[in-house]
Structure formats: C-alpha cells, structure tokens
Coordinates of C-alpha atoms in Angstrom, one line a residue:
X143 CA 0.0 0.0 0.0
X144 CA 1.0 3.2 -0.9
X145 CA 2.2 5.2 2.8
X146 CA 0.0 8.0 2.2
X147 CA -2.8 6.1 1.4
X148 CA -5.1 6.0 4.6
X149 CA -5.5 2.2 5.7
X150 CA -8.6 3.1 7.8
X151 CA -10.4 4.5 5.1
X152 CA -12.7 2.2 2.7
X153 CA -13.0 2.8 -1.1
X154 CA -16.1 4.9 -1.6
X155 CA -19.0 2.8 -3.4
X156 CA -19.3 3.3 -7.5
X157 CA -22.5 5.2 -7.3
X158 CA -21.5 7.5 -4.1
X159 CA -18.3 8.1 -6.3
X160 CA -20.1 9.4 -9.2
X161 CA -22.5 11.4 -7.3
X162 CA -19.7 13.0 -5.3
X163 CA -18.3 14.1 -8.4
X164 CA -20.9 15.6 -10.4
X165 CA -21.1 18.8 -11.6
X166 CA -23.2 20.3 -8.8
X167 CA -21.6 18.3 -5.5
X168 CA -19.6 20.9 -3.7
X169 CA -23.0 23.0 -3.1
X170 CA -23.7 20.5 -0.9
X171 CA -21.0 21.5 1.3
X172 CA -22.7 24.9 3.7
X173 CA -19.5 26.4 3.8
X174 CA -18.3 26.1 0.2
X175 CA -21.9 27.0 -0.6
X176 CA -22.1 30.5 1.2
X177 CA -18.6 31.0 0.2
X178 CA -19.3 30.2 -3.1
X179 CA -22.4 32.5 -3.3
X180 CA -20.2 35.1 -1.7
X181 CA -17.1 34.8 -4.5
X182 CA -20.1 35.3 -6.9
X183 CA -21.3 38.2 -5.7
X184 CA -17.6 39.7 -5.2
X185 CA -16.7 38.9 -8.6
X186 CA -20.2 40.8 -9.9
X187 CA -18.6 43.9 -8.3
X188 CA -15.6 43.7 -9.8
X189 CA -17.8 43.4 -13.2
X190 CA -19.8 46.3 -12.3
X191 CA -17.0 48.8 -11.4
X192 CA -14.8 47.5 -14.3
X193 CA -17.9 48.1 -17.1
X194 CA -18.7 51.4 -15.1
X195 CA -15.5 52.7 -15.0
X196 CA -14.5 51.8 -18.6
X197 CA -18.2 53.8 -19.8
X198 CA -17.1 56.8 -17.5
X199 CA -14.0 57.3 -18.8
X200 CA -15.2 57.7 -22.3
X201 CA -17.6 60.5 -21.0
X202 CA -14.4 61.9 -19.3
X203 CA -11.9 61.6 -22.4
X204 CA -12.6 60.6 -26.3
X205 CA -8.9 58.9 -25.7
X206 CA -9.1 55.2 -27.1
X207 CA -5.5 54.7 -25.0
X208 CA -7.1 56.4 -21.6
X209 CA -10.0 53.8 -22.3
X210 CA -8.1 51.1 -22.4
X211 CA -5.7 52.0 -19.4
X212 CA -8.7 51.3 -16.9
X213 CA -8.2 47.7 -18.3
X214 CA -4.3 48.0 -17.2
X215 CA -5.0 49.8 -13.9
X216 CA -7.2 47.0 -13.3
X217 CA -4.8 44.2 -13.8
X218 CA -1.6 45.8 -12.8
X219 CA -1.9 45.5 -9.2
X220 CA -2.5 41.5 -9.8
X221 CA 1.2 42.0 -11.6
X222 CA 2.9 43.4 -9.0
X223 CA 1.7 42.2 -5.8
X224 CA 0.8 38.4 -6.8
X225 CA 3.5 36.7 -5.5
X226 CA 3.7 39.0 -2.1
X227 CA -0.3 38.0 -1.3
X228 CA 0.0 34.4 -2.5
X229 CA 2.6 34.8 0.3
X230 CA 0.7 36.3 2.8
X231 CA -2.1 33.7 1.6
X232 CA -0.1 30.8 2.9
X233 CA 1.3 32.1 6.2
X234 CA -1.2 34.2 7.5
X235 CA -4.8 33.1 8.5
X236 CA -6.5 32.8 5.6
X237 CA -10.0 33.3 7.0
X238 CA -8.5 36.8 8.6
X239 CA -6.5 37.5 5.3
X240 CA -9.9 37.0 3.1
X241 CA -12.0 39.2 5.3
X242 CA -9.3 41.9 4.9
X243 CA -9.1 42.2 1.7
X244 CA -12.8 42.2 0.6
X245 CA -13.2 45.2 3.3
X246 CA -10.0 46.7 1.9
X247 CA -12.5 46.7 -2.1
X248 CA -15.5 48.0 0.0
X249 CA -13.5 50.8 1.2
X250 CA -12.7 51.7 -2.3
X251 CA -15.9 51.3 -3.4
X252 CA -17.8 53.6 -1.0
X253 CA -14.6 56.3 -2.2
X254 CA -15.2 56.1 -5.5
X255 CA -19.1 56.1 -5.2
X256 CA -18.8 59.7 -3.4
X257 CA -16.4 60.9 -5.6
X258 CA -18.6 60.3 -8.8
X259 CA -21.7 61.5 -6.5
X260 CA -20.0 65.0 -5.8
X261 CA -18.4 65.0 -9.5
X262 CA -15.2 64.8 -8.5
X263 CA -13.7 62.7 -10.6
X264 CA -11.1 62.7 -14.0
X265 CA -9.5 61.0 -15.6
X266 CA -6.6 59.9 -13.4
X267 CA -8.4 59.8 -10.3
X268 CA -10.4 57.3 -12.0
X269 CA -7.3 55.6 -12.8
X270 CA -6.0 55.8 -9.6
X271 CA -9.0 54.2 -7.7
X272 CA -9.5 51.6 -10.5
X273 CA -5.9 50.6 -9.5
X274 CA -6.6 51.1 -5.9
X275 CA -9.3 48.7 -6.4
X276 CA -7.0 46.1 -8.2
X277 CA -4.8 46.0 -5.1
X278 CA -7.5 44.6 -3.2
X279 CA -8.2 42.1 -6.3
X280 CA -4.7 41.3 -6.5
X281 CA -4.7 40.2 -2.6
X282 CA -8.2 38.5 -2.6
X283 CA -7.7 35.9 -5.8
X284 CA -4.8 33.8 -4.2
X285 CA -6.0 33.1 -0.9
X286 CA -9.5 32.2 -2.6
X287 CA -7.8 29.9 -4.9
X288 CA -6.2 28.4 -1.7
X289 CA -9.2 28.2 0.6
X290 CA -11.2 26.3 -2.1
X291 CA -9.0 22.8 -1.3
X292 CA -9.9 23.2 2.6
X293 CA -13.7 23.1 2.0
X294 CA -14.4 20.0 -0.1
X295 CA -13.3 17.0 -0.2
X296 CA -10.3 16.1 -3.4
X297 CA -12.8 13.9 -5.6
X298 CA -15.0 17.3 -5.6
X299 CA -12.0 19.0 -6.8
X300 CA -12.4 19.4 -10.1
X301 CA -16.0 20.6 -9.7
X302 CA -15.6 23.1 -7.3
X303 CA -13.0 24.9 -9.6
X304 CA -15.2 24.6 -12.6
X305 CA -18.0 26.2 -10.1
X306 CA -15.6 29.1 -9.9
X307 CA -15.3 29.3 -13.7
X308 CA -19.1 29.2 -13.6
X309 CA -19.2 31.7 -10.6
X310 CA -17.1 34.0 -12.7
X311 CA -18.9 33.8 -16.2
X312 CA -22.1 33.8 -14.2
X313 CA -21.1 37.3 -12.8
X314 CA -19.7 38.5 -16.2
X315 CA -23.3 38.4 -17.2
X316 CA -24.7 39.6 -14.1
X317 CA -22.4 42.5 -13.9
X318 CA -22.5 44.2 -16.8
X319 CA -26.5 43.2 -17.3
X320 CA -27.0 45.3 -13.9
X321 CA -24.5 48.1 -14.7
X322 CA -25.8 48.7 -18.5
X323 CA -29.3 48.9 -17.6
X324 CA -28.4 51.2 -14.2
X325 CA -26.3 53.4 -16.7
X326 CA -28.9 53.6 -19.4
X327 CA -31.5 54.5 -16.4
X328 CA -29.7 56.4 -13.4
X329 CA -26.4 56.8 -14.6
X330 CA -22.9 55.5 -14.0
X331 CA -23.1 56.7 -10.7
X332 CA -25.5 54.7 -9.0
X333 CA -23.3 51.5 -10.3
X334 CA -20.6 52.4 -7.9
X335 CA -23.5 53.3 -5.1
X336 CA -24.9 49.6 -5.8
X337 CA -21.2 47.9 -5.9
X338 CA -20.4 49.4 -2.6
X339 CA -23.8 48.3 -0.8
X340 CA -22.5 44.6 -2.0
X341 CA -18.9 45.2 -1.1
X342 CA -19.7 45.5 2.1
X343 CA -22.2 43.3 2.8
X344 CA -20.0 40.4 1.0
X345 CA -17.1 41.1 3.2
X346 CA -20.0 40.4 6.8
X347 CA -21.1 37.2 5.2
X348 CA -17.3 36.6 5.0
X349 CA -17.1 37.0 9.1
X350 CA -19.8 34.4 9.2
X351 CA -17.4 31.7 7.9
X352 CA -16.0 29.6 11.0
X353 CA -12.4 28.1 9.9
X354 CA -10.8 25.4 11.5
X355 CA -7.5 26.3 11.5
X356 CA -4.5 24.4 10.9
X357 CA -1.8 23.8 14.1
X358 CA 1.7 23.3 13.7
X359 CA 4.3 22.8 15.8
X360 CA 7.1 24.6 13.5
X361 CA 7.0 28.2 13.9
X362 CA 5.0 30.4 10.3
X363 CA 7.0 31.0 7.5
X364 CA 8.9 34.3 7.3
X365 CA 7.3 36.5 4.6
X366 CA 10.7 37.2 2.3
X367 CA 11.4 33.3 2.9
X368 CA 7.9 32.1 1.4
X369 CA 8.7 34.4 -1.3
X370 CA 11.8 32.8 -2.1
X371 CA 10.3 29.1 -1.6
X372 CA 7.1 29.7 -4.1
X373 CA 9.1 31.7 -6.8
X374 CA 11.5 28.4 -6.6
X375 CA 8.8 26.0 -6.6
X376 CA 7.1 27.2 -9.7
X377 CA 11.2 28.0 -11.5
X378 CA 11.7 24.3 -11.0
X379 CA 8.2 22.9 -12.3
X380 CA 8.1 22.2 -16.0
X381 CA 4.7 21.8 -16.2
X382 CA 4.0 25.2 -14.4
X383 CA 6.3 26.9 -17.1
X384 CA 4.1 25.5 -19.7
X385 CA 1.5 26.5 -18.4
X386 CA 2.7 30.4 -17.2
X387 CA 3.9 30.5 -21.1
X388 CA 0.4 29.4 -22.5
X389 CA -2.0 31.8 -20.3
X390 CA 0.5 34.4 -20.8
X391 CA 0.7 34.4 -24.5
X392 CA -3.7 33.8 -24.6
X393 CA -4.3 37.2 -23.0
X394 CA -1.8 39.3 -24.3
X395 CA -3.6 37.7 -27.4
X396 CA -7.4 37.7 -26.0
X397 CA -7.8 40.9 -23.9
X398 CA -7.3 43.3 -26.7
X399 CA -10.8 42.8 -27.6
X400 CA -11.8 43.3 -24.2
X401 CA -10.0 45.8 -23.2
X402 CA -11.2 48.4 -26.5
X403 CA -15.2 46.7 -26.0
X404 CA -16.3 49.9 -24.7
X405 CA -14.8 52.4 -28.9
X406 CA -16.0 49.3 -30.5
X407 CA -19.5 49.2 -29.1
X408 CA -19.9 53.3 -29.6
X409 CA -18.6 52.4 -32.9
X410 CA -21.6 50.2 -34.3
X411 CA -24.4 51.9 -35.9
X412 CA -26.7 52.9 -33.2
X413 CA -23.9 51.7 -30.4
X414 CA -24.3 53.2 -26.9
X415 CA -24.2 52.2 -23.7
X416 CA -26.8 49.5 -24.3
X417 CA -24.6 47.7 -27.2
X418 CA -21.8 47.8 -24.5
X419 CA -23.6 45.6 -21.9
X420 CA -25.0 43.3 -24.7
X421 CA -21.4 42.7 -26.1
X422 CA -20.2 41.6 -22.6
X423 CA -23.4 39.7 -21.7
X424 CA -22.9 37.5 -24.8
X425 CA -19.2 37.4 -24.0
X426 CA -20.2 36.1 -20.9
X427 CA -23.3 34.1 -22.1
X428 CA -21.1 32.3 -24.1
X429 CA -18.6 31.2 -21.6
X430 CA -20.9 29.3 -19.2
X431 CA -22.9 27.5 -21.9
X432 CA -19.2 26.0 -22.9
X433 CA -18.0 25.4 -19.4
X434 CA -21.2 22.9 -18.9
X435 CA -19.7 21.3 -21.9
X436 CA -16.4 21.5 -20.7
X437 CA -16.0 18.0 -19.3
X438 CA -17.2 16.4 -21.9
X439 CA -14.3 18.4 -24.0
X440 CA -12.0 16.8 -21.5
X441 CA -12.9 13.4 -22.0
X442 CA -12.3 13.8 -26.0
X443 CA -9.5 16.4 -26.3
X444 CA -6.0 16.8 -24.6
X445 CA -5.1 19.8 -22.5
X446 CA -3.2 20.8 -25.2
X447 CA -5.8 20.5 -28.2
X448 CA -8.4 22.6 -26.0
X449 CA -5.9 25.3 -25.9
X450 CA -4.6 25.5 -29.2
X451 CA -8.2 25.1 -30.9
X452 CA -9.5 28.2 -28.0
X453 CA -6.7 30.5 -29.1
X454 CA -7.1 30.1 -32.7
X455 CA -11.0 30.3 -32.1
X456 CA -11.0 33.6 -30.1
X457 CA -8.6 35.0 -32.6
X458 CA -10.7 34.4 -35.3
X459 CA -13.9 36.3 -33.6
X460 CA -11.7 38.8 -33.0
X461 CA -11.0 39.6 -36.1
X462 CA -14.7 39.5 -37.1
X463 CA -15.5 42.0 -34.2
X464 CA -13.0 44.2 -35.2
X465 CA -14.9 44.4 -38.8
X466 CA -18.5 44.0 -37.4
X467 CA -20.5 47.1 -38.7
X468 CA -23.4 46.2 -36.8
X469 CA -24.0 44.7 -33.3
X470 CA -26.0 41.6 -34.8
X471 CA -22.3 40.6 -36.3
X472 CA -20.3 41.4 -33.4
X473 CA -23.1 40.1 -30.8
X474 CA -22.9 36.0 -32.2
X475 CA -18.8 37.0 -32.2
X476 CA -18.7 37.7 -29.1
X477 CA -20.9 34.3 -28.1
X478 CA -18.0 32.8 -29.4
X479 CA -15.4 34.0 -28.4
X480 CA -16.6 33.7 -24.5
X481 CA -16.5 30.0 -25.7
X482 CA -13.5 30.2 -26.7
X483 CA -11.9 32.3 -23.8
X484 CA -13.2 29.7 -20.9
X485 CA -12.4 26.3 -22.5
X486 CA -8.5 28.4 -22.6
X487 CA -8.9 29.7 -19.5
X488 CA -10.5 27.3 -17.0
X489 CA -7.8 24.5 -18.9
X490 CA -4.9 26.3 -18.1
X491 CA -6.3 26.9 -14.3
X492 CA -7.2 23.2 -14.0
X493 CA -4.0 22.3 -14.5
X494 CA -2.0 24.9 -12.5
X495 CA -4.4 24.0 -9.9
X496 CA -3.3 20.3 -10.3
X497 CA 0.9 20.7 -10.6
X498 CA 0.5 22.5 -7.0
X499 CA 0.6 20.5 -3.9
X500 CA -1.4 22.4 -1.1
X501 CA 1.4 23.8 1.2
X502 CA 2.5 26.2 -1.7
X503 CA -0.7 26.4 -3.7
X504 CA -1.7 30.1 -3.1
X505 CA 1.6 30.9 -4.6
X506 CA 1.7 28.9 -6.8
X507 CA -1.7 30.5 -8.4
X508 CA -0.2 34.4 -7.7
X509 CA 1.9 33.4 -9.7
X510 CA -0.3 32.2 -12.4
X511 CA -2.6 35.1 -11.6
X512 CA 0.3 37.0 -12.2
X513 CA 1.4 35.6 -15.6
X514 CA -2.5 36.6 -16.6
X515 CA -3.2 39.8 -15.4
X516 CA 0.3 41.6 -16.5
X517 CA -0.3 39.9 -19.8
X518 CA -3.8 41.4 -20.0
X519 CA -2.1 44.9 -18.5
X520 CA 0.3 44.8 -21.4
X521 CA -2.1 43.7 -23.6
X522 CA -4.6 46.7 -23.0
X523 CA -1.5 49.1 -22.7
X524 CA -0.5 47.8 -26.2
X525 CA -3.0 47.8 -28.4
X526 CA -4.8 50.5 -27.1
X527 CA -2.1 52.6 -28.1
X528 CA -2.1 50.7 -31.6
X529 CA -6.1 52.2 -31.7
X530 CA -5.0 55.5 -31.0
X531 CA -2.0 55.5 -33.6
X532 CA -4.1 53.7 -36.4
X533 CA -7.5 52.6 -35.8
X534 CA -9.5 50.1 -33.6
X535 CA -10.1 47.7 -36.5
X536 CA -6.3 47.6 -37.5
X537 CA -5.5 47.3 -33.7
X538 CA -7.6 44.0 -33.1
X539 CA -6.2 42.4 -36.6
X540 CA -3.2 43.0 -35.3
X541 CA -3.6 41.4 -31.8
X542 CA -5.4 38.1 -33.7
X543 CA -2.3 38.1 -35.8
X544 CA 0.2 38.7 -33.2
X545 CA -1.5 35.5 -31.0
X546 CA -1.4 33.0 -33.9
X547 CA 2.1 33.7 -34.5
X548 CA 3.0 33.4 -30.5
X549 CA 0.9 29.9 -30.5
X550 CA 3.3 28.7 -33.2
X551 CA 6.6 29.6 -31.8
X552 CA 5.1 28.1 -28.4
X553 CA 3.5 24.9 -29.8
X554 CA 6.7 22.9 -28.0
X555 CA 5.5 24.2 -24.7
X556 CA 3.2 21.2 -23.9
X557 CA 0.9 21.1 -20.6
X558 CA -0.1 17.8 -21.1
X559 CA 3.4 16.5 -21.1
X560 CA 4.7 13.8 -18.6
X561 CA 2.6 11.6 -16.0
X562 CA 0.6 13.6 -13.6
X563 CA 1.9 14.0 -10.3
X564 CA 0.0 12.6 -7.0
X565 CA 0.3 15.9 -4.9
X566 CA -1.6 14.4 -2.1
X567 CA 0.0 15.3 1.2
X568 CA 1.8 12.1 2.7
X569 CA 3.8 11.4 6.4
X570 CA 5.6 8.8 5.2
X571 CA 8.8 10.5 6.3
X572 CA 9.1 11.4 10.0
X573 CA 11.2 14.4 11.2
X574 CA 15.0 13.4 12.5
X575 CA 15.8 13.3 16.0
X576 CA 18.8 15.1 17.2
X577 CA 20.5 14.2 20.2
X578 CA 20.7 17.4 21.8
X579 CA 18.1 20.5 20.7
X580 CA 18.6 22.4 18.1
X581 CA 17.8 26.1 17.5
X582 CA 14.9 26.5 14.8
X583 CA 17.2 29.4 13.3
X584 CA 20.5 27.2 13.1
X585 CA 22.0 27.4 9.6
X586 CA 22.2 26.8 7.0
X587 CA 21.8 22.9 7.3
X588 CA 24.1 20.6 5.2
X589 CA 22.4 17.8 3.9
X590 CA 24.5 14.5 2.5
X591 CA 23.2 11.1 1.8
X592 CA 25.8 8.2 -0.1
X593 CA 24.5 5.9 -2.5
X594 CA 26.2 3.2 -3.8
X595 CA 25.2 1.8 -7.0
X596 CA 25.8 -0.8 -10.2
X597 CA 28.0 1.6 -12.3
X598 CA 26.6 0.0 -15.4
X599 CA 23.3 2.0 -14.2
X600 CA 24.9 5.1 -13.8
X601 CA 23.1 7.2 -16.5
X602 CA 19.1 6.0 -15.5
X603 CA 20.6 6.6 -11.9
X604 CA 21.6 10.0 -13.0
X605 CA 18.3 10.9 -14.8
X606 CA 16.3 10.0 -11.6
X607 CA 18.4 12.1 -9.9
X608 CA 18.4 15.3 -11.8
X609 CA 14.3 14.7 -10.9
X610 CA 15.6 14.1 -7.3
X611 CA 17.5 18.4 -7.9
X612 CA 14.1 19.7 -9.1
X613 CA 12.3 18.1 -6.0
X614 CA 14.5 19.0 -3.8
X615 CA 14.8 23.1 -4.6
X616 CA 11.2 23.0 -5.3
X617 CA 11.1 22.3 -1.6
X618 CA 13.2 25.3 -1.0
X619 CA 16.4 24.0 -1.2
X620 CA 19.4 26.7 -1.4
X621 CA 21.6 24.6 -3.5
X622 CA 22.5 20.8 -5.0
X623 CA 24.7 18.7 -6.4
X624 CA 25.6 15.5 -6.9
X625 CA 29.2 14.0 -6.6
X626 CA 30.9 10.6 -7.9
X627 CA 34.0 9.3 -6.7
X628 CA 36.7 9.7 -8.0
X629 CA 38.3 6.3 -7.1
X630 CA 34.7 4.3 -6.9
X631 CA 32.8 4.9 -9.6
X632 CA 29.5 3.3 -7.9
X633 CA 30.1 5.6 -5.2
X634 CA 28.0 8.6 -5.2
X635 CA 27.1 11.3 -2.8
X636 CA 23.7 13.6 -2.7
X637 CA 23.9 17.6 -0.9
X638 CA 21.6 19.7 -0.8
X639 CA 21.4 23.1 1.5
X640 CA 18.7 24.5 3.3
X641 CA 18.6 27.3 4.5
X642 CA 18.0 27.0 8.8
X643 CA 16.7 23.7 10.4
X644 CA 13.7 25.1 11.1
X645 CA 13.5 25.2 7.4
X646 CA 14.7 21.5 6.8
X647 CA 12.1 20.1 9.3
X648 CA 9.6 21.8 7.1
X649 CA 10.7 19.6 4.3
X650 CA 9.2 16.5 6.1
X651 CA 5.7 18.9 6.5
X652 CA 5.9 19.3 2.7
X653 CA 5.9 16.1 1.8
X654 CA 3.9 14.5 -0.9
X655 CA 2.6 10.8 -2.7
X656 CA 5.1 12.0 -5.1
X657 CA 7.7 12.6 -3.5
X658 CA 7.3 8.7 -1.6
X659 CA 7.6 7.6 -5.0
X660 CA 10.4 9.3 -6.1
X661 CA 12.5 8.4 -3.3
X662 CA 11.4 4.6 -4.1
X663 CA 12.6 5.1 -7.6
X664 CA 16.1 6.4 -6.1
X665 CA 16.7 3.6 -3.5
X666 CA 16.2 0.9 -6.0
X667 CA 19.4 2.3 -7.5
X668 CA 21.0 1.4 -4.3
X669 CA 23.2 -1.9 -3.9
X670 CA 24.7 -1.2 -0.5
X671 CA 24.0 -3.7 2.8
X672 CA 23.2 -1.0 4.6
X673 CA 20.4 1.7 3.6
X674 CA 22.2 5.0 2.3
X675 CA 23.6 7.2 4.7
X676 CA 22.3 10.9 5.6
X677 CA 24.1 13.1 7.4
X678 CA 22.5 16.6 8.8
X679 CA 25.2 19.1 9.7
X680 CA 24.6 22.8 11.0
X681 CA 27.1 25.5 9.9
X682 CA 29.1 27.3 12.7
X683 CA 30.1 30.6 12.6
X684 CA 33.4 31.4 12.3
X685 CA 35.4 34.8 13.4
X686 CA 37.1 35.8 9.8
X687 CA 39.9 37.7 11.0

C-alpha cells in the first residue's frame, strides 16, 4: 500500500463516487456554498466597477489609450503584488487575510461612489481608484484559490474549480447586465452606489465563515522566505512553465478585444451604452454554456488540443468584431469568443491548480494570476495605443495576428506533457531526531546522503536524480549537487542546502505521494548492505579575521 494512502479509510461505493463528483456536489458542502455564493457576488462587483468605469472614462476623455488604461489599472496591481499576497495567503490566517481584503475593495468602493456622486472625478483619479481597487483584487484571488481545497473534499476538486469558472462567467453576465441597464436608467453613478452596498455586505457574510485552523508545531513561515520558496517552486516545475507561457501568450492575445469593447460598441451603428452591456453579456453568455460542456471536452481532447483550438477560435472572432458594422455581427462573435476564452482559461487553471501541492498552492496560483493579469495589462497598454495610432479595426487584426504567430513559436511548450503527479500530502517521512536541541534558526543545514550503486546503471541513476535536484529546490532548497568518486565509480554522494533547520524540518511537513515515490525510484538504485547514509550538519560561525 502506498504510505500516504489511509488504511482506515474504505473505497467509496461506485454510485457515491459518481455522485460526489458531479457537476453540482460541492454546493452541498454549507461552507463552500455560502462561500461560493459570496465569490459570486464579489466577482459581480468587480464586473460592475470595471464596465462602469470603462463607460465613464469615455464621457471623461474621447482617448481610445485612456480607455483602455482602466483595463491596465485594473490588472496591474494583480502584476505586481501576486507573489507577495500568494505569500501572505499561505502564512497568514487565511480566513482573517480574506476578510481583509474584501473590506480593503468596500472601502474603495464607498470612495469612488462619493467621488462620482459629488463630481469629483477625472480621468486619473479614475485611474488611480480603479488601481486602488485592483490592489485589493490582487490580494483576494490567491488566498481564494487556496481556501477552495480546505472546504471540499479532493474527488470534488475538479468541480468546485469549474464552479468558480461558472461563478465568474455567471457574474460577467450579471455585472454588466446590472450596470448597462443602471447606466442607461440612473447613470454610472449609481453602479458604484450599488457595488459598494454589496462590497460590504459580502465582506460580513465573509465573518460568518468559522475556519478550522490548521496547528503546527514549527513556527509560520517568514514573509521574504515564502517568497523565495514559491518563486522556486514554480522555476523548478516544467509543467508550471508550460503552463505560465500558455496563459501568458492567450491574453496578451485575447484581452485586446476586451480591453477596447467599450470604442468598438460606440462604434456600431446605433452603439451606446446599451450595445456595450450586450457585447459583454454574450461574452459572458457564451462562456458558461461552454464550461457545462467543458468535461465532456476533457474526455475527448487533450489539454493541449483545447488550448490551441480556443486561441485560434477567439482570434478568429476577434477579427470578425474588429470588422462588425453592426451589433447583430459582433453580438454572435462575441458568443463565441466567450466559448472560446473559458475552455483556454478554465484548462490552463485546472492544470495549475493540479501541478501544486497544497502547502504552496496560493503561490503557486499568484503566480499564475500573475502571468495573466500583467499579460492582459500589457495587452490593454499595447494595443490601445495601436487604436490610438491607427484605428480600432487595424488594432484588433493586429492582436489576432500577433496570438497566432506566438501559438506557433510556443507549440513545444506542452501542458499535457509527462505523467501527472499525485500531490496528495503524505507522512511517510518522520522528522529526525537530534540528540541534543537544536535552534529553529540554526544554519544553514548541510544535507549529504551516499548511495552506492551498479556503475553500469549510472546514466538512469543519473536521470532520476536530476528529478531528485528539481524536488529537492522546489522544496526550497538553497543549493544541489551530486558527486561521484573519484576512485569508486559506484560511489555517489547527494547535498543539498537549506537554509535554517527550522527550514529542513519543514521539508518532512511538505511532503507528498510523489515525492514517496520518487524516493522509491532512487533507492532501487542502491546496492549497499546497509540503507544509504544521511548526514545533517549545522554551519558554525566562524570569526574571519
């Protein structure tokens, strides 16, 4: 039996299996459900400001590149501050760390609803609390994308995160629906009145939430240190480059479209304010019909195929958007092209979600989150400006055109590559025992363990081992290497460097199904009588004059 199997633990019955993992499961759970309900309603603000703010601005300045900034001021934040929240995500209580950060959006909110109230705003003030707003956006996604895991139970997985695809498109409908027909009735005004009312009350259901938190007996993680160990994690994962490539290159690609919606919906005959909700609704409209088909896609297409078909999809209704001289062109385009953009997206965040074990799986998605939202920034920066140099239509040609060639040159970048790693978390491997105590800030901790082999097996020996380097630095090693005698060519010695023992003992915290079976794969290499030996040594410090 596998060690991190639990032996206690009977195999679930065929029919509660498949009913567990339907579509609709995790509702059943109360606090995935209310959470759930909550994201929703989040996310429909963010839809709301983000459509309001965009049809403001082009009341405040006939600038196509202004327009398209909110789009960047939006998304920036996500840039710059991923990796530090995905941080914070994992070392911090997450229930406090969620609260914060939905109060931190409801305090923009009510700011920007009584500066538009007491016209007070411009053009870069929008800007600035449009960006303001995206800080709290930027520190909210990761520790969402981390709490999900905690509240149902890993068959449900898959579900859950294709309930938050759901909960998204849902509210990219929603959103815009409620803030083209307030617009078109009140004014843009009463959009951010409405969004801060919901702010608000989202972030008291949030204080409703009861988590059960998680004890351990090694002191938190220091915040530069988590840093260092998620940025490495993700560096030393093939699959996660893949995948950080791919969404990368879709919405530099993608959110041109998005980003000039509001010039090209003016732009139709008869366009106004109306034309701009439509466009998004079918956006959006489009997106969940496709994510109910999305598992059935799964079954019948790799990773792979669903991303490449998506991107040269959306690029194509891109194209017929940018040349659309009436909304009942660009409406069906736009159908599509949500299609298109959610069997991309929710691919790419499947597997991310999948190539992160849980103990690093906020930043791991920052990260991710991070790729996306600086692509989109650029993305809006980019060919905004294109639209104000040439023209809107020439702008979006040249965004499909620019995606097709990057899908080409990154067609080598595959996420479906290699067996699927079992991330489930494992104790397998027990924490050393020293014979006198050790301080927790000790270090750095030197880390040897001899092997001796058949040299005729020498180069497979190597080849498990250079998996062995990425392992070990993705669980935050310092450094590795591996050495061969020079006088015993079956002789071969493992280091590795952490960076305190506090640090090392983590290791054994962080350990995973994989990992078991990795070190299996390395021991059966070993020939010795005697099991390998490991060797933990502490560096001193030493005077240096």
């Amino acid at each position: 039996m596998n060690p991190s199997e639990p032996s206690a633990s009977p195999a679930p019955a065929p029919a509660a299996k498949a009913a567990s993992a339907s579509a609709w499961a995790p509702l059943a759970q109360p606090v995935f459900r209310m959470l759930w309900l909550t994201w929703l309603a989040a996310n429909t603000c963010m839809w709301m400001n983000d459509v309001a703010a965009a049809w403001l601005m082009t009341t405040l300045t006939t600038s196509p590149a202004l327009v398209a900034l909110v789009q960047t001021a939006s998304m920036l934040p996500v840039f710059l501050l991923g990796l530090p929240s995905g941080a914070l995500a994992d070392i911090l209580d997450r229930r406090l760390f969620f609260v914060v950060t939905q109060f931190w959006v409801a305090a923009v909110a009510v700011v920007t609803c009584v500066l538009v109230l007491a016209q007070l705003i411009t053009p870069a003030l929008l800007l600035a609390l449009t960006f303001a707003n995206g800080i709290g956006l930027a520190m909210r996604w990761p520790v969402f994308a981390a709490i999900v895991p905690e509240l149902v139970p890993r068959l449900q997985l898959p579900a859950a995160l294709a309930l938050n695809g759901i909960a998204m498109n849902a509210s990219r409908i929603i959103g815009p629906l409620l803030a083209g027909a307030i617009i078109a009735s009140l004014g843009s005004a009463y959009v951010f009145v409405l969004n801060a009312v919901l702010s608000v009350a989202a972030g008291f259901v949030i204080l409703r939430w009861k988590r059960e938190r998680t004890v351990s007996a090694l002191p938190g993680e220091r915040f530069v240190g988590a840093i260092r160990v998620g940025w490495q994690y993700v560096r030393q994962s093939t699959r996660m480059h893949a995948v950080l490539v791919r969404i990368a290159l879709f919405f530099l690609q993608s959110t041109a479209v998005l980003a000039l919606l509001p010039v090209i919906a003016r732009g139709l005959d008869g366009g106004g304010a109306g034309t701009f909700t439509l466009l998004l609704a079918a956006m959006g409209s489009g997106a969940v019909v496709a994510a109910a088909q999305l598992p059935r896609l799964r079954a019948r297409y790799t990773r792979d195929q669903l991303v490449n078909g998506g991107s040269v999809l959306q690029a194509a209704m891109t194209v017929v958007v940018a040349f659309a001289p009436q909304a009942w062109l660009a409406v069906p385009a736009m159908f599509v092209s949500g299609m298109a953009w959610i069997t991309v997206a929710n691919t790419l965040t499947v597997a991310a979600q999948l190539a992160l074990p849980d103990w690093v799986r906020a930043r791991g998605m920052s990260i991710y989150q991070m790729a996306l939202m600086g692509s989109a920034g650029l993305s809006a920066a980019l060919w905004g400006k294109v639209a104000s140099l040439a023209s809107v239509p020439a702008s979006l040609l040249a965004a499909a055109a620019t995606g097709m060639l990057l899908l080409l040159w990154a067609r080598r970048m595959v996420v479906d590559g290699g067996a699927e790693e079992d991330l489930t978390p494992s104790q397998a491997w027990k924490p050393p025992v020293t014979a006198t105590p050790v301080d927790p800030d000790a270090g750095p901790v030197l880390v040897t363990i001899e092997y001796r082999i058949d040299p005729a097996q020498a180069a497979a020996f190597r080849e498990v081992m250079q998996e062995s380097r990425r392992s070990r630095l993705r669980q935050g090693a310092l450094a590795w290497e591996l050495f061969r005698d020079v006088n015993d060519p079956g002789l071969y010695t493992e280091y590795f460097i952490d960076e305190s023992w506090v640090e090392h003992l983590r290791r054994f915290d962080r350990v995973t199904a994989a990992d078991v079976h990795l070190r299996e794969r390395r021991l059966a290499f070993h020939i010795g009588d005697r099991p390998p030996v490991v060797t933990r040594r502490i560096a001193e410090p030493v005077d240096p004059r």
